[in-house]
C-alpha cells in the first residue's frame, strides 16, 4: 500500500460518514488523525482474524469483503465503492476482524484508528446515531440475504447478484461498472464456478445479458427482475 493524501473537505463522496459530519466543529480535530493509503488491485488490506485497526472509508475504488466458510472456501459477503465503510463487522465488540477485504481495482482508503473512532462515537452523538442506523440496515440486509440464499435456486442467485451490482455500480457503455471473475460471481452467489459459468452462458443465450471479457451488461432488467419477483425483489 502506498501513501496518498486526499482532503476530506474537498472529497466528493457525500455518502461517506466522515464527509456527512464535517459540518460539526468537533469533527475537524479527528480528520487530522486519519491515515490514507492506496491499495493496489488484488491486494488485501484487512486479513480475517487480524487485530482490528479501526474503520476504513473508500475514497475511490472498489473493494470486496470476504468471509471464510466451510473447508476454507471464500464467501464474498459485500461489494463496496466510493464512500462506503469497511471493517465495521466486529468493531467495538471484539479485538479481531471478522472479515477480510481486498481491492478489486486500485483503491484509495482512509483509515481512522480504534482510538479515534471511539472518541468520535463518544463525543459526536449525530455520528453515533447515523452509525447505529447503518448497523441496523446492514443487519436487515444480512438476514434478507440468508433467507434468499435458502430459497433461491442457482440461476436465481446469479440473477439476484447481477441485478444487485447493476443497481450499485451502474452501467457504462452498456456494461456494469465493476469487473468480477466468474469465481468471484460464484463466491458471492453461493455456488460453484462451473455453475456460475453455465448460468451466465444460458442468460446470454436468452438475450438477457451480454459479456465483454470479465464484464457483464444487463440487456433486459424487467425480465431478470421477474425471475426473482417471488422472492420480494426491491429496487
Short mmCIF file of C-alpha atoms in Angstrom, two decimals:
data_model
loop_
_atom_site.label_atom_id
_atom_site.label_comp_id
_atom_site.label_asym_id
_atom_site.label_seq_id
_atom_site.Cartn_x
_atom_site.Cartn_y
_atom_site.Cartn_z
CA UNK A 1 0.00 0.00 0.00
CA UNK A 2 1.23 3.47 -0.86
CA UNK A 3 0.61 6.74 0.93
CA UNK A 4 -1.88 9.22 -0.50
CA UNK A 5 -3.40 12.35 0.98
CA UNK A 6 -6.92 13.26 -0.16
CA UNK A 7 -8.57 16.10 1.75
CA UNK A 8 -11.91 15.37 3.46
CA UNK A 9 -13.25 18.89 2.91
CA UNK A 10 -12.95 18.57 -0.89
CA UNK A 11 -13.97 14.91 -1.10
CA UNK A 12 -16.90 14.27 -3.44
CA UNK A 13 -18.26 11.26 -1.51
CA UNK A 14 -21.32 12.82 0.09
CA UNK A 15 -22.49 9.44 1.46
CA UNK A 16 -19.27 8.92 3.44
CA UNK A 17 -19.89 9.01 7.21
CA UNK A 18 -16.93 11.31 7.75
CA UNK A 19 -17.87 13.68 4.93
CA UNK A 20 -21.50 13.88 6.10
CA UNK A 21 -20.41 15.12 9.52
CA UNK A 22 -17.68 17.57 8.57
CA UNK A 23 -20.04 20.46 9.31
CA UNK A 24 -19.76 19.63 13.02
CA UNK A 25 -16.94 21.63 14.66
CA UNK A 26 -15.74 18.65 16.70
CA UNK A 27 -15.06 16.59 13.55
CA UNK A 28 -12.24 18.83 12.38
CA UNK A 29 -9.86 17.63 15.11
CA UNK A 30 -10.43 14.00 14.17
CA UNK A 31 -9.91 14.19 10.40
CA UNK A 32 -6.37 15.36 11.07
CA UNK A 33 -5.63 11.94 12.56
CA UNK A 34 -6.64 9.84 9.58
CA UNK A 35 -4.20 7.75 7.58
CA UNK A 36 -4.75 7.30 3.85
CA UNK A 37 -3.34 4.62 1.56
CA UNK A 38 -3.52 3.31 -1.98
CA UNK A 39 -4.22 -0.42 -2.05
CA UNK A 40 -3.31 -1.91 -5.43
CA UNK A 41 -5.69 -4.19 -7.33
CA UNK A 42 -5.96 -7.73 -5.85
CA UNK A 43 -4.06 -6.74 -2.68
CA UNK A 44 -5.70 -7.23 0.69
CA UNK A 45 -5.74 -4.57 3.41
CA UNK A 46 -7.75 -6.45 6.05
CA UNK A 47 -6.86 -10.02 6.98
CA UNK A 48 -9.63 -12.11 8.51
CA UNK A 49 -8.73 -12.73 12.15
CA UNK A 50 -6.20 -9.88 12.29
CA UNK A 51 -6.27 -7.34 15.10
CA UNK A 52 -8.79 -4.56 14.48
CA UNK A 53 -7.19 -1.31 13.39
CA UNK A 54 -10.26 0.89 13.15
CA UNK A 55 -12.55 1.58 10.20
CA UNK A 56 -11.75 2.18 6.55
CA UNK A 57 -13.64 4.55 4.27
CA UNK A 58 -13.28 4.20 0.50
CA UNK A 59 -12.19 7.46 -1.09
CA UNK A 60 -12.10 5.95 -4.58
CA UNK A 61 -12.12 2.42 -5.95
CA UNK A 62 -13.92 -0.87 -5.32
CA UNK A 63 -13.48 -3.49 -2.61
CA UNK A 64 -14.74 -6.99 -1.89
CA UNK A 65 -15.33 -8.14 1.68
CA UNK A 66 -14.93 -11.87 2.28
CA UNK A 67 -15.62 -14.44 4.97
CA UNK A 68 -14.03 -17.88 5.10
CA UNK A 69 -16.60 -20.68 5.13
CA UNK A 70 -16.56 -24.46 5.37
CA UNK A 71 -13.36 -26.17 4.13
CA UNK A 72 -11.70 -22.77 3.81
CA UNK A 73 -13.90 -21.66 0.92
CA UNK A 74 -14.08 -17.90 0.39
CA UNK A 75 -17.54 -16.31 0.50
CA UNK A 76 -17.93 -12.74 -0.72
CA UNK A 77 -20.33 -11.02 1.65
CA UNK A 78 -20.20 -7.44 0.38
CA UNK A 79 -19.07 -5.33 -2.57
CA UNK A 80 -18.28 -1.69 -1.90
CA UNK A 81 -17.37 1.51 -3.73
CA UNK A 82 -16.60 5.21 -3.15
CA UNK A 83 -17.88 6.46 0.20
CA UNK A 84 -18.60 3.02 1.69
CA UNK A 85 -17.33 1.83 5.07
CA UNK A 86 -15.17 -1.28 5.59
CA UNK A 87 -14.25 -3.16 8.78
CA UNK A 88 -17.33 -2.43 10.86
CA UNK A 89 -18.11 -6.12 11.48
CA UNK A 90 -16.71 -6.84 14.92
CA UNK A 91 -15.65 -3.23 15.56
CA UNK A 92 -16.38 -2.16 19.12
CA UNK A 93 -17.19 -5.69 20.33
CA UNK A 94 -14.06 -7.72 19.61
CA UNK A 95 -10.34 -7.46 19.04
CA UNK A 96 -10.14 -9.14 15.63
CA UNK A 97 -11.69 -8.52 12.24
CA UNK A 98 -14.46 -10.99 11.41
CA UNK A 99 -13.91 -10.43 7.68
CA UNK A 100 -11.15 -9.88 5.17
CA UNK A 101 -11.08 -7.21 2.46
CA UNK A 102 -9.15 -6.70 -0.77
CA UNK A 103 -9.18 -4.19 -3.62
CA UNK A 104 -10.94 -5.06 -6.89
CA UNK A 105 -9.08 -2.16 -8.53
CA UNK A 106 -6.51 0.38 -7.35
CA UNK A 107 -8.30 1.88 -4.33
CA UNK A 108 -7.69 4.89 -2.09
CA UNK A 109 -8.61 4.15 1.54
CA UNK A 110 -8.92 6.45 4.55
CA UNK A 111 -8.34 4.75 7.90
CA UNK A 112 -9.40 6.02 11.32
CA UNK A 113 -7.83 4.11 14.23
CA UNK A 114 -9.78 2.38 17.02
CA UNK A 115 -8.90 5.16 19.43
CA UNK A 116 -10.04 7.91 17.06
CA UNK A 117 -13.29 6.13 16.18
CA UNK A 118 -14.15 5.52 19.82
CA UNK A 119 -13.56 9.20 20.62
CA UNK A 120 -15.82 10.22 17.73
CA UNK A 121 -18.57 7.85 18.91
CA UNK A 122 -18.32 9.13 22.48
CA UNK A 123 -18.19 12.82 21.61
CA UNK A 124 -20.36 13.27 18.49
CA UNK A 125 -23.92 11.94 19.05
CA UNK A 126 -25.02 12.72 15.48
CA UNK A 127 -22.29 10.45 14.09
CA UNK A 128 -23.06 7.71 16.62
CA UNK A 129 -26.76 7.78 15.73
CA UNK A 130 -26.04 7.59 11.99
CA UNK A 131 -23.69 4.64 12.53
CA UNK A 132 -26.33 2.87 14.63
CA UNK A 133 -28.85 3.19 11.78
CA UNK A 134 -26.20 1.91 9.37
CA UNK A 135 -25.62 -1.19 11.52
CA UNK A 136 -29.39 -1.82 11.70
CA UNK A 137 -29.68 -1.57 7.91
CA UNK A 138 -26.72 -3.91 7.35
CA UNK A 139 -28.21 -6.46 9.79
CA UNK A 140 -31.50 -6.35 7.91
CA UNK A 141 -29.69 -6.90 4.58
CA UNK A 142 -27.74 -9.83 6.02
CA UNK A 143 -30.91 -11.51 7.28
CA UNK A 144 -32.62 -10.99 3.91
CA UNK A 145 -29.61 -12.47 2.08
CA UNK A 146 -29.65 -15.57 4.28
CA UNK A 147 -33.34 -16.06 3.52
CA UNK A 148 -32.84 -15.53 -0.21
CA UNK A 149 -29.95 -17.97 -0.46
CA UNK A 150 -32.01 -20.60 1.34
CA UNK A 151 -34.94 -20.27 -1.08
CA UNK A 152 -33.35 -19.37 -4.43
CA UNK A 153 -32.01 -21.85 -6.95
CA UNK A 154 -28.61 -21.30 -8.61
CA UNK A 155 -29.93 -19.32 -11.58
CA UNK A 156 -31.98 -17.06 -9.30
CA UNK A 157 -28.96 -16.38 -7.05
CA UNK A 158 -26.82 -15.38 -10.04
CA UNK A 159 -29.63 -13.18 -11.42
CA UNK A 160 -30.06 -11.56 -8.00
CA UNK A 161 -26.32 -10.81 -7.89
CA UNK A 162 -26.30 -9.31 -11.39
CA UNK A 163 -29.23 -7.04 -10.54
CA UNK A 164 -27.52 -6.02 -7.29
CA UNK A 165 -24.24 -4.97 -8.95
CA UNK A 166 -26.25 -3.27 -11.72
CA UNK A 167 -28.05 -1.16 -9.08
CA UNK A 168 -24.94 -0.44 -7.01
CA UNK A 169 -22.36 0.30 -9.71
CA UNK A 170 -24.46 1.26 -12.72
CA UNK A 171 -23.58 0.67 -16.38
CA UNK A 172 -21.11 2.50 -18.62
CA UNK A 173 -21.29 1.87 -22.37
CA UNK A 174 -23.74 -0.96 -21.72
CA UNK A 175 -21.53 -2.80 -19.20
CA UNK A 176 -21.80 -2.92 -15.40
CA UNK A 177 -19.04 -0.74 -13.93
CA UNK A 178 -17.28 -3.48 -11.99
CA UNK A 179 -15.05 -6.32 -13.14
CA UNK A 180 -15.65 -9.64 -11.37
CA UNK A 181 -14.19 -13.00 -12.30
CA UNK A 182 -16.58 -15.92 -12.72
CA UNK A 183 -15.17 -17.34 -9.48
CA UNK A 184 -15.96 -14.10 -7.64
CA UNK A 185 -19.51 -14.19 -9.02
CA UNK A 186 -19.79 -17.78 -7.77
CA UNK A 187 -18.35 -16.85 -4.36
CA UNK A 188 -20.93 -14.08 -3.95
CA UNK A 189 -23.86 -16.12 -5.29
CA UNK A 190 -23.03 -19.11 -3.10
CA UNK A 191 -22.45 -21.58 -5.92
CA UNK A 192 -19.58 -23.18 -7.85
CA UNK A 193 -17.61 -21.51 -10.62
CA UNK A 194 -18.83 -24.12 -13.11
CA UNK A 195 -22.48 -23.47 -12.23
CA UNK A 196 -21.99 -19.69 -12.44
CA UNK A 197 -20.43 -20.03 -15.91
CA UNK A 198 -23.33 -22.22 -17.02
CA UNK A 199 -25.95 -19.76 -15.79
CA UNK A 200 -24.19 -16.79 -17.41
CA UNK A 201 -24.00 -18.73 -20.69
CA UNK A 202 -27.72 -19.50 -20.53
CA UNK A 203 -28.59 -15.88 -19.73
CA UNK A 204 -26.59 -14.83 -22.82
CA UNK A 205 -28.45 -17.35 -24.97
CA UNK A 206 -31.72 -15.94 -23.63
CA UNK A 207 -30.55 -12.44 -24.70
CA UNK A 208 -30.87 -11.14 -21.13
CA UNK A 209 -27.21 -10.18 -20.68
CA UNK A 210 -24.04 -9.70 -22.72
CA UNK A 211 -20.39 -10.14 -21.81
CA UNK A 212 -17.17 -8.43 -22.85
CA UNK A 213 -14.25 -10.16 -21.18
CA UNK A 214 -15.00 -10.34 -17.46
CA UNK A 215 -17.56 -7.52 -17.64
CA UNK A 216 -21.29 -8.16 -17.93
CA UNK A 217 -24.01 -5.91 -19.31
CA UNK A 218 -27.71 -6.19 -18.48
CA UNK A 219 -29.91 -6.15 -21.58
CA UNK A 220 -33.32 -6.81 -20.01
CA UNK A 221 -33.71 -5.61 -16.41
CA UNK A 222 -37.52 -6.14 -16.20
CA UNK A 223 -37.23 -9.74 -17.41
CA UNK A 224 -34.48 -10.52 -14.91
CA UNK A 225 -36.49 -8.92 -12.10
CA UNK A 226 -39.49 -11.06 -12.96
CA UNK A 227 -37.40 -14.20 -12.46
CA UNK A 228 -36.87 -13.40 -8.76
CA UNK A 229 -40.04 -11.41 -8.08
CA UNK A 230 -41.47 -14.14 -5.83
CA UNK A 231 -38.51 -13.60 -3.50
CA UNK A 232 -39.64 -9.99 -2.98
CA UNK A 233 -37.12 -8.16 -5.15
CA UNK A 234 -36.98 -4.49 -4.17
CA UNK A 235 -35.23 -1.82 -6.25
#
